[in-house]
Tab-separated table of C-alpha atoms in Angstrom:
chain	number	residue	atom	x	y	z
V	1	MET	CA	0.045	0.160	-0.002
V	2	MET	CA	1.352	3.527	-0.767
V	3	ALA	CA	1.212	5.591	2.267
V	4	GLY	CA	-1.879	8.122	2.299
V	5	SER	CA	-3.042	7.172	-1.256
V	6	GLY	CA	-5.206	4.138	-0.784
V	7	ILE	CA	-3.592	2.557	-3.762
V	8	THR	CA	-1.683	-0.693	-3.742
V	9	ARG	CA	1.428	-1.300	-5.643
V	10	ARG	CA	-0.435	-3.970	-7.618
V	11	GLU	CA	-2.798	-1.150	-8.867
V	12	VAL	CA	0.127	1.101	-9.712
V	13	LEU	CA	1.812	-1.508	-11.826
V	14	ALA	CA	-1.503	-2.226	-13.615
V	15	GLY	CA	-1.970	1.564	-14.376
V	16	ILE	CA	1.540	1.757	-15.849
V	17	ALA	CA	1.099	-1.341	-17.865
V	18	ALA	CA	-1.954	0.274	-19.437
V	19	GLY	CA	0.122	2.946	-20.650
V	20	THR	CA	-2.163	5.657	-19.682
V	21	ALA	CA	-1.004	9.320	-20.342
V	22	ALA	CA	-4.140	10.957	-19.039
V	23	GLY	CA	-3.231	10.347	-15.177
V	24	MET	CA	-2.690	7.253	-13.103
V	25	PHE	CA	-5.704	8.026	-10.774
V	26	GLY	CA	-8.179	8.330	-13.676
V	27	SER	CA	-7.042	5.205	-15.163
V	28	LEU	CA	-7.259	3.266	-11.866
V	29	SER	CA	-10.989	4.315	-11.438
V	30	SER	CA	-11.526	2.946	-14.836
V	31	ALA	CA	-9.680	-0.238	-14.176
V	32	ARG	CA	-11.541	-0.742	-10.986
V	33	ALA	CA	-14.914	-0.586	-12.815
V	34	ALA	CA	-13.801	-2.867	-15.486
V	35	ILE	CA	-12.706	-5.846	-13.638
V	36	SER	CA	-13.889	-8.602	-15.863
V	37	GLU	CA	-11.665	-11.692	-14.924
V	38	MET	CA	-10.038	-13.311	-11.812
V	39	VAL	CA	-7.140	-15.795	-11.815
V	40	TRP	CA	-7.841	-18.893	-9.714
V	41	ALA	CA	-4.817	-20.908	-8.707
V	42	THR	CA	-6.028	-24.297	-7.840
V	43	TRP	CA	-5.672	-28.043	-8.689
V	44	ASP	CA	-6.561	-29.406	-12.104
V	45	SER	CA	-9.231	-31.677	-10.518
V	46	ASN	CA	-10.977	-28.761	-8.572
V	47	GLY	CA	-11.178	-26.275	-11.466
V	48	HIS	CA	-12.748	-27.845	-14.598
V	49	PRO	CA	-14.287	-25.054	-16.641
V	50	GLU	CA	-17.688	-26.783	-16.392
V	51	TYR	CA	-17.507	-26.296	-12.564
V	52	ILE	CA	-17.516	-22.617	-12.685
V	53	ALA	CA	-19.558	-22.015	-15.786
V	54	ALA	CA	-22.566	-21.020	-13.774
V	55	PHE	CA	-20.512	-18.347	-11.769
V	56	GLU	CA	-19.229	-16.743	-14.906
V	57	ALA	CA	-22.581	-16.728	-16.510
V	58	ARG	CA	-24.070	-15.162	-13.317
V	59	THR	CA	-21.293	-12.561	-12.553
V	60	GLY	CA	-19.934	-11.782	-16.212
V	61	VAL	CA	-16.540	-12.381	-14.387
V	62	LYS	CA	-14.132	-14.926	-16.360
V	63	VAL	CA	-12.306	-17.197	-13.908
V	64	LYS	CA	-8.853	-17.931	-15.350
V	65	LEU	CA	-7.461	-21.133	-14.065
V	66	SER	CA	-3.783	-21.484	-13.098
V	67	TYR	CA	-3.354	-25.237	-12.155
V	68	LEU	CA	-0.954	-25.824	-9.237
V	69	SER	CA	1.933	-28.448	-9.254
V	70	SER	CA	2.332	-28.624	-5.291
V	71	GLU	CA	1.254	-26.840	-2.109
V	72	ASP	CA	4.895	-26.260	-1.549
V	73	ALA	CA	5.323	-24.564	-5.056
V	74	GLN	CA	2.169	-22.446	-4.214
V	75	PHE	CA	3.533	-21.190	-0.935
V	76	ALA	CA	6.958	-20.477	-2.268
V	77	ALA	CA	5.342	-18.639	-5.262
V	78	LEU	CA	3.394	-16.363	-2.847
V	79	LYS	CA	6.142	-16.094	-0.523
V	80	THR	CA	8.606	-14.778	-3.232
V	81	GLY	CA	6.008	-12.780	-5.143
V	82	THR	CA	6.377	-14.613	-8.394
V	83	ALA	CA	2.430	-15.437	-8.171
V	84	SER	CA	1.420	-11.643	-8.518
V	85	ASP	CA	-1.246	-12.615	-11.049
V	86	TRP	CA	-3.106	-14.997	-8.717
V	87	ASP	CA	-6.205	-13.496	-7.202
V	88	MET	CA	-7.636	-16.466	-5.510
V	89	ILE	CA	-5.574	-19.412	-4.187
V	90	ASN	CA	-6.039	-22.770	-2.736
V	91	PRO	CA	-4.005	-23.695	0.501
V	92	SER	CA	-4.750	-26.971	2.368
V	93	LEU	CA	-6.679	-27.017	5.580
V	94	ASN	CA	-3.610	-28.338	7.428
V	95	GLY	CA	-1.202	-25.983	5.681
V	96	SER	CA	-3.010	-22.821	5.934
V	97	TRP	CA	-1.261	-21.789	9.051
V	98	ARG	CA	2.151	-21.294	7.061
V	99	TYR	CA	0.286	-18.658	4.885
V	100	ILE	CA	-1.408	-16.949	7.783
V	101	LYS	CA	1.927	-16.755	9.854
V	102	ALA	CA	3.811	-15.438	6.809
V	103	GLY	CA	1.082	-12.595	6.292
V	104	LEU	CA	0.161	-13.687	2.875
V	105	LEU	CA	-3.647	-13.906	3.195
V	106	GLU	CA	-6.299	-11.297	3.239
V	107	GLU	CA	-8.560	-11.477	6.189
V	108	ILE	CA	-11.918	-13.071	5.362
V	109	ASP	CA	-15.132	-11.557	6.721
V	110	MET	CA	-17.470	-14.618	7.044
V	111	GLY	CA	-20.580	-12.267	7.282
V	112	LYS	CA	-20.039	-11.819	3.441
V	113	ILE	CA	-20.351	-15.556	2.627
V	114	PRO	CA	-24.127	-16.554	3.137
V	115	ASN	CA	-23.452	-20.199	2.209
V	116	ALA	CA	-21.115	-20.513	4.946
V	117	ALA	CA	-24.040	-21.275	7.220
V	118	LYS	CA	-24.436	-24.513	5.354
V	119	MET	CA	-20.854	-25.602	6.149
V	120	TYR	CA	-20.499	-28.868	8.142
V	121	ASP	CA	-19.496	-28.113	11.782
V	122	VAL	CA	-16.224	-29.774	11.637
V	123	PHE	CA	-15.219	-27.258	8.999
V	124	LYS	CA	-17.167	-24.294	10.043
V	125	THR	CA	-15.640	-24.550	13.660
V	126	THR	CA	-11.889	-25.641	12.727
V	127	PRO	CA	-9.356	-23.104	14.158
V	128	LYS	CA	-6.763	-24.226	11.564
V	129	VAL	CA	-7.934	-21.282	9.387
V	130	LEU	CA	-7.610	-18.636	12.152
V	131	ASP	CA	-4.761	-16.474	13.406
V	132	ALA	CA	-3.862	-16.166	17.034
V	133	SER	CA	-6.442	-13.536	17.461
V	134	GLY	CA	-9.181	-15.739	16.083
V	135	LYS	CA	-9.652	-13.933	12.647
V	136	HIS	CA	-10.497	-15.866	9.680
V	137	PHE	CA	-7.930	-16.099	6.665
V	138	ALA	CA	-9.113	-19.234	4.634
V	139	VAL	CA	-12.385	-21.024	4.187
V	140	PRO	CA	-12.509	-24.811	3.681
V	141	TYR	CA	-14.599	-25.725	0.503
V	142	LEU	CA	-13.787	-29.051	-0.586
V	143	TRP	CA	-12.740	-32.491	1.026
V	144	GLY	CA	-11.985	-36.245	0.469
V	145	LEU	CA	-9.472	-38.921	1.025
V	146	ASN	CA	-6.369	-39.989	-1.148
V	147	PRO	CA	-6.098	-43.591	-1.528
V	148	ILE	CA	-3.591	-45.958	-3.331
V	149	VAL	CA	-4.996	-46.275	-6.977
V	150	TYR	CA	-3.922	-49.568	-8.705
V	151	ARG	CA	-4.537	-52.032	-11.582
V	152	LYS	CA	-6.452	-54.981	-10.005
V	153	ASP	CA	-5.365	-57.201	-12.831
V	154	ARG	CA	-1.860	-56.701	-11.876
V	155	PHE	CA	-2.016	-57.400	-8.246
V	156	GLU	CA	-3.122	-60.634	-6.453
V	157	SER	CA	-4.242	-58.692	-3.312
V	158	GLU	CA	-5.178	-55.112	-2.512
V	159	PRO	CA	-1.907	-52.958	-1.981
V	160	ASP	CA	-0.988	-50.974	1.067
V	161	TYR	CA	1.740	-48.655	1.733
V	162	THR	CA	4.596	-51.319	1.736
V	163	THR	CA	3.722	-52.221	-2.014
V	164	LEU	CA	4.927	-48.754	-2.861
V	165	PHE	CA	8.331	-49.816	-1.553
V	166	ASN	CA	8.332	-53.549	-3.049
V	167	GLU	CA	11.071	-54.094	-5.583
V	168	LYS	CA	8.729	-56.765	-7.187
V	169	TYR	CA	6.845	-53.891	-8.928
V	170	LYS	CA	9.924	-51.741	-9.965
V	171	GLY	CA	8.983	-49.444	-12.804
V	172	GLN	CA	5.306	-49.707	-12.239
V	173	LEU	CA	4.918	-47.352	-9.160
V	174	ALA	CA	4.475	-43.654	-8.594
V	175	MET	CA	4.416	-41.118	-5.689
V	176	ARG	CA	3.218	-37.760	-5.458
V	177	ASP	CA	6.000	-34.997	-5.575
V	178	TYR	CA	4.931	-33.792	-1.955
V	179	ALA	CA	7.112	-33.890	0.967
V	180	LEU	CA	4.441	-34.125	3.720
V	181	GLU	CA	2.391	-37.020	2.199
V	182	SER	CA	5.485	-38.966	0.779
V	183	ILE	CA	7.599	-38.702	3.991
V	184	GLY	CA	4.521	-39.431	6.167
V	185	ILE	CA	4.037	-42.704	4.193
V	186	ALA	CA	7.579	-43.524	4.619
V	187	GLY	CA	7.405	-42.899	8.283
V	188	LEU	CA	4.275	-45.390	8.432
V	189	VAL	CA	6.298	-48.121	6.564
V	190	ALA	CA	9.128	-47.474	9.050
V	191	GLY	CA	6.766	-48.083	12.114
V	192	ILE	CA	5.990	-44.573	13.166
V	193	PRO	CA	2.506	-44.599	14.770
V	194	ARG	CA	-0.066	-42.741	12.853
V	195	ASP	CA	-0.652	-40.267	15.545
V	196	LYS	CA	2.986	-39.486	15.527
V	197	VAL	CA	3.974	-39.502	11.827
V	198	PHE	CA	3.560	-35.768	11.122
V	199	LEU	CA	5.602	-34.941	14.058
V	200	MET	CA	8.638	-36.725	13.199
V	201	GLU	CA	11.952	-35.114	14.227
V	202	THR	CA	15.528	-35.456	12.839
V	203	LYS	CA	16.006	-39.161	13.859
V	204	GLU	CA	12.601	-40.329	12.519
V	205	LEU	CA	13.029	-38.358	9.475
V	206	ALA	CA	16.398	-40.040	8.679
V	207	GLU	CA	14.848	-43.367	8.816
V	208	ALA	CA	12.101	-42.168	6.394
V	209	LYS	CA	14.782	-40.749	4.086
V	210	LYS	CA	16.500	-44.078	3.861
V	211	LEU	CA	13.363	-45.735	2.695
V	212	LEU	CA	12.641	-43.029	0.187
V	213	ILE	CA	16.008	-43.112	-1.342
V	214	ALA	CA	15.824	-46.993	-1.561
V	215	GLN	CA	12.419	-46.487	-3.151
V	216	LYS	CA	13.332	-43.826	-5.942
V	217	PRO	CA	14.710	-46.505	-8.388
V	218	LEU	CA	11.597	-48.473	-8.088
V	219	LEU	CA	9.409	-45.474	-9.424
V	220	ARG	CA	8.178	-44.715	-12.782
V	221	THR	CA	7.754	-41.115	-11.616
V	222	TYR	CA	6.906	-38.524	-8.878
V	223	TRP	CA	3.614	-37.209	-10.366
V	224	GLN	CA	2.833	-33.550	-10.089
V	225	THR	CA	-0.505	-33.279	-11.803
V	226	ILE	CA	-3.398	-35.715	-11.513
V	227	GLY	CA	-3.811	-35.587	-15.234
V	228	ASP	CA	-0.346	-36.812	-15.889
V	229	LEU	CA	-0.679	-39.639	-13.529
V	230	THR	CA	-4.128	-40.785	-15.242
V	231	ASN	CA	-2.504	-40.817	-18.692
V	232	LEU	CA	0.276	-42.893	-17.203
V	233	PHE	CA	-2.324	-45.553	-15.751
V	234	ALA	CA	-4.157	-45.344	-19.130
V	235	THR	CA	-1.007	-46.075	-21.122
V	236	GLY	CA	-0.170	-48.908	-18.766
V	237	GLU	CA	3.051	-47.166	-17.561
V	238	VAL	CA	2.065	-47.109	-13.977
V	239	SER	CA	0.049	-49.916	-12.075
V	240	CYS	CA	-0.002	-48.515	-8.457
V	241	ALA	CA	0.508	-45.209	-7.022
V	242	PHE	CA	-0.480	-43.141	-4.094
V	243	SER	CA	-3.103	-40.763	-5.775
V	244	TRP	CA	-6.113	-38.748	-5.761
V	245	ARG	CA	-9.084	-40.725	-6.767
V	246	VAL	CA	-9.354	-39.499	-10.132
V	247	PRO	CA	-7.514	-42.080	-12.113
V	248	TYR	CA	-9.899	-44.633	-10.457
V	249	ASP	CA	-13.045	-42.689	-11.495
V	250	ALA	CA	-11.830	-41.731	-15.018
V	251	LEU	CA	-10.565	-45.303	-16.147
V	252	LYS	CA	-12.679	-47.761	-13.992
V	253	ASP	CA	-15.185	-48.391	-17.080
V	254	LYS	CA	-12.092	-49.029	-19.457
V	255	LEU	CA	-9.495	-50.835	-17.114
V	256	SER	CA	-9.651	-53.127	-14.234
V	257	MET	CA	-9.067	-50.332	-11.578
V	258	GLY	CA	-8.897	-50.389	-7.720
V	259	MET	CA	-8.920	-47.954	-4.902
V	260	ALA	CA	-7.183	-49.193	-1.705
V	261	LYS	CA	-7.639	-47.467	1.629
V	262	PRO	CA	-4.504	-48.763	3.830
V	263	LYS	CA	-5.523	-49.829	7.302
V	264	ALA	CA	-2.209	-48.055	8.360
V	265	GLY	CA	-4.189	-44.872	7.754
V	266	ILE	CA	-6.178	-43.172	5.121
V	267	MET	CA	-4.976	-39.767	4.257
V	268	GLY	CA	-7.764	-37.190	4.340
V	269	TRP	CA	-7.476	-33.873	2.479
V	270	CYS	CA	-9.387	-30.569	2.716
V	271	ASP	CA	-8.728	-27.600	0.265
V	272	CYS	CA	-9.363	-24.025	1.340
V	273	PHE	CA	-10.162	-20.901	-0.409
V	274	ALA	CA	-8.026	-17.953	0.145
V	275	MET	CA	-7.095	-14.530	-1.154
V	276	PRO	CA	-3.616	-12.915	-1.255
V	277	ALA	CA	-3.122	-10.037	1.148
V	278	THR	CA	-2.221	-7.797	-1.710
V	279	LEU	CA	-5.574	-8.102	-3.391
V	280	SER	CA	-7.373	-4.950	-4.398
V	281	PRO	CA	-10.789	-4.024	-2.669
V	282	GLU	CA	-12.634	-4.628	-6.004
V	283	LYS	CA	-11.240	-8.003	-6.543
V	284	THR	CA	-11.696	-8.988	-2.792
V	285	GLU	CA	-15.568	-8.158	-3.449
V	286	ILE	CA	-15.632	-10.585	-6.357
V	287	GLY	CA	-13.559	-13.085	-4.337
V	288	TYR	CA	-16.287	-13.269	-1.934
V	289	LYS	CA	-18.786	-14.002	-4.459
V	290	PHE	CA	-16.729	-16.764	-5.703
V	291	ILE	CA	-16.220	-18.487	-2.365
V	292	ASP	CA	-19.947	-18.190	-1.734
V	293	TYR	CA	-20.257	-19.955	-5.060
V	294	LEU	CA	-17.807	-22.624	-4.118
V	295	LEU	CA	-20.137	-23.471	-1.170
V	296	GLY	CA	-23.204	-23.176	-3.180
V	297	ALA	CA	-25.349	-25.617	-4.763
V	298	ASP	CA	-23.992	-25.216	-8.518
V	299	PHE	CA	-20.550	-26.061	-7.679
V	300	ALA	CA	-21.503	-28.771	-5.298
V	301	THR	CA	-23.652	-30.507	-7.735
V	302	GLN	CA	-21.264	-30.328	-10.519
V	303	ILE	CA	-18.018	-31.574	-8.647
V	304	ALA	CA	-19.993	-34.166	-6.829
V	305	LYS	CA	-21.539	-35.837	-10.002
V	306	ILE	CA	-18.606	-35.369	-12.118
V	307	GLY	CA	-15.476	-35.273	-9.804
V	308	ASN	CA	-16.788	-37.494	-7.090
V	309	TYR	CA	-15.720	-34.935	-4.416
V	310	ALA	CA	-17.701	-33.258	-1.607
V	311	THR	CA	-17.870	-29.764	-0.688
V	312	THR	CA	-17.643	-28.798	2.934
V	313	SER	CA	-21.533	-27.624	2.684
V	314	SER	CA	-24.436	-29.780	3.357
V	315	ILE	CA	-26.375	-27.704	0.704
V	316	ILE	CA	-26.942	-30.688	-1.716
V	317	ARG	CA	-26.539	-33.659	0.523
V	318	ASP	CA	-30.265	-34.645	0.880
V	319	SER	CA	-30.961	-34.372	-2.740
V	320	LEU	CA	-28.345	-36.880	-3.589
V	321	SER	CA	-29.034	-40.739	-3.894
V	322	LYS	CA	-27.520	-43.183	-1.282
V	323	GLU	CA	-25.117	-44.153	-3.987
V	324	GLN	CA	-24.047	-40.672	-4.682
V	325	GLN	CA	-23.697	-40.012	-1.054
V	326	GLU	CA	-21.611	-43.070	-0.439
V	327	ALA	CA	-19.474	-42.100	-3.461
V	328	ILE	CA	-18.271	-38.886	-2.042
V	329	PHE	CA	-18.467	-39.938	1.884
V	330	VAL	CA	-21.252	-37.823	3.033
V	331	ASP	CA	-23.619	-40.752	3.838
V	332	ASP	CA	-21.795	-41.000	7.158
V	333	MET	CA	-19.870	-38.049	8.462
V	334	ASP	CA	-18.337	-40.396	11.092
V	335	VAL	CA	-15.965	-41.700	8.349
V	336	MET	CA	-13.731	-38.701	8.814
V	337	LYS	CA	-12.858	-39.924	12.278
V	338	SER	CA	-10.668	-42.895	10.526
V	339	PHE	CA	-8.923	-40.414	8.385
V	340	MET	CA	-5.326	-39.034	8.973
V	341	TRP	CA	-5.155	-35.432	8.445
V	342	PRO	CA	-1.650	-34.494	7.128
V	343	VAL	CA	-0.532	-31.480	9.112
V	344	ALA	CA	2.692	-29.471	8.066
V	345	PRO	CA	4.750	-29.546	11.227
V	346	ALA	CA	6.713	-26.709	12.873
V	347	ASN	CA	9.903	-28.152	11.529
V	348	TYR	CA	8.423	-28.392	8.110
V	349	SER	CA	11.666	-26.740	6.472
V	350	GLU	CA	13.531	-29.813	7.851
V	351	TRP	CA	11.189	-32.110	6.044
V	352	LEU	CA	11.528	-30.171	2.737
V	353	LYS	CA	15.246	-30.561	2.958
V	354	VAL	CA	14.944	-34.347	3.296
V	355	TRP	CA	12.568	-34.492	0.406
V	356	ASN	CA	15.135	-32.585	-1.812
V	357	GLU	CA	17.847	-34.720	-0.804
V	358	VAL	CA	15.731	-37.638	-1.689
V	359	LYS	CA	14.815	-36.324	-5.232
V	360	ALA	CA	18.489	-35.426	-5.712
V	361	SER	CA	19.738	-38.764	-4.611
């Protein structure tokens, strides 16, 4: 913010880029009135164009999609300022604290989000999106579980996490390029209890690192986008991966696909909506409309029926069939009690160092 002007650096740069000679302040007034698009940084599975078509038609605002490669890359881009074109972002529920602590997020006024009243209590009351004074900085909007997806015709029994480290399947395996989950899985395989695995310190991290370095030659790839992984399953290059459910849903009618939920612990996930702290007031108002849309019936219906994901709102739950409720895990909300919720630990920089060393090995 420029002292005394009420104008942000982002707006000044926009005014310069517009090449106006008639005066910066006049051009900014026009820019404010003419906002017609917003850039949403999210996962490719969350932001299909058809999911947001109703919002664009209703508001006249085009939502440009910028797909993420990893949560860590998203955080780093915001921290270093290389994501200046992002207007709306997608931190995880259990990693939001990093963004809040770093001052990267706009405070959220929940009173401007009418559909928040329909959120399930577990998400509505979570302290993980608050700062130390209790102010909101993110809103949970989508959740589910991350299973092991596999080709049933290539495995005699349902895989578990140890399968991902088994030399018998060399060249057919894939892991996500994400330190938190991959190191956490190695910790489980090393025997760390599930309630301690995201609290691993130096000694336990060293054990996980050994396993991951031994695993690396067995992998076909560390996948970054779920579209790439789905293609690898479709072409037969990968037979088993720690994954999102997308390859299972996309290929189950064409190939013998399975979705395993390891007894050692099913990884739950929850995505949040947030806005960068540098966002202009005008775009912030559109951001409020967008998060209300993400918690509303149109988005929930589209992503439940096409993507098999549940939003954090109950707004369409009772209109779904029993089978549809089961498919997105909202037939029995107690299922979340069996989930592991990956939490970025306070020593996460040490985890990232381990992960980089594994990939460089």
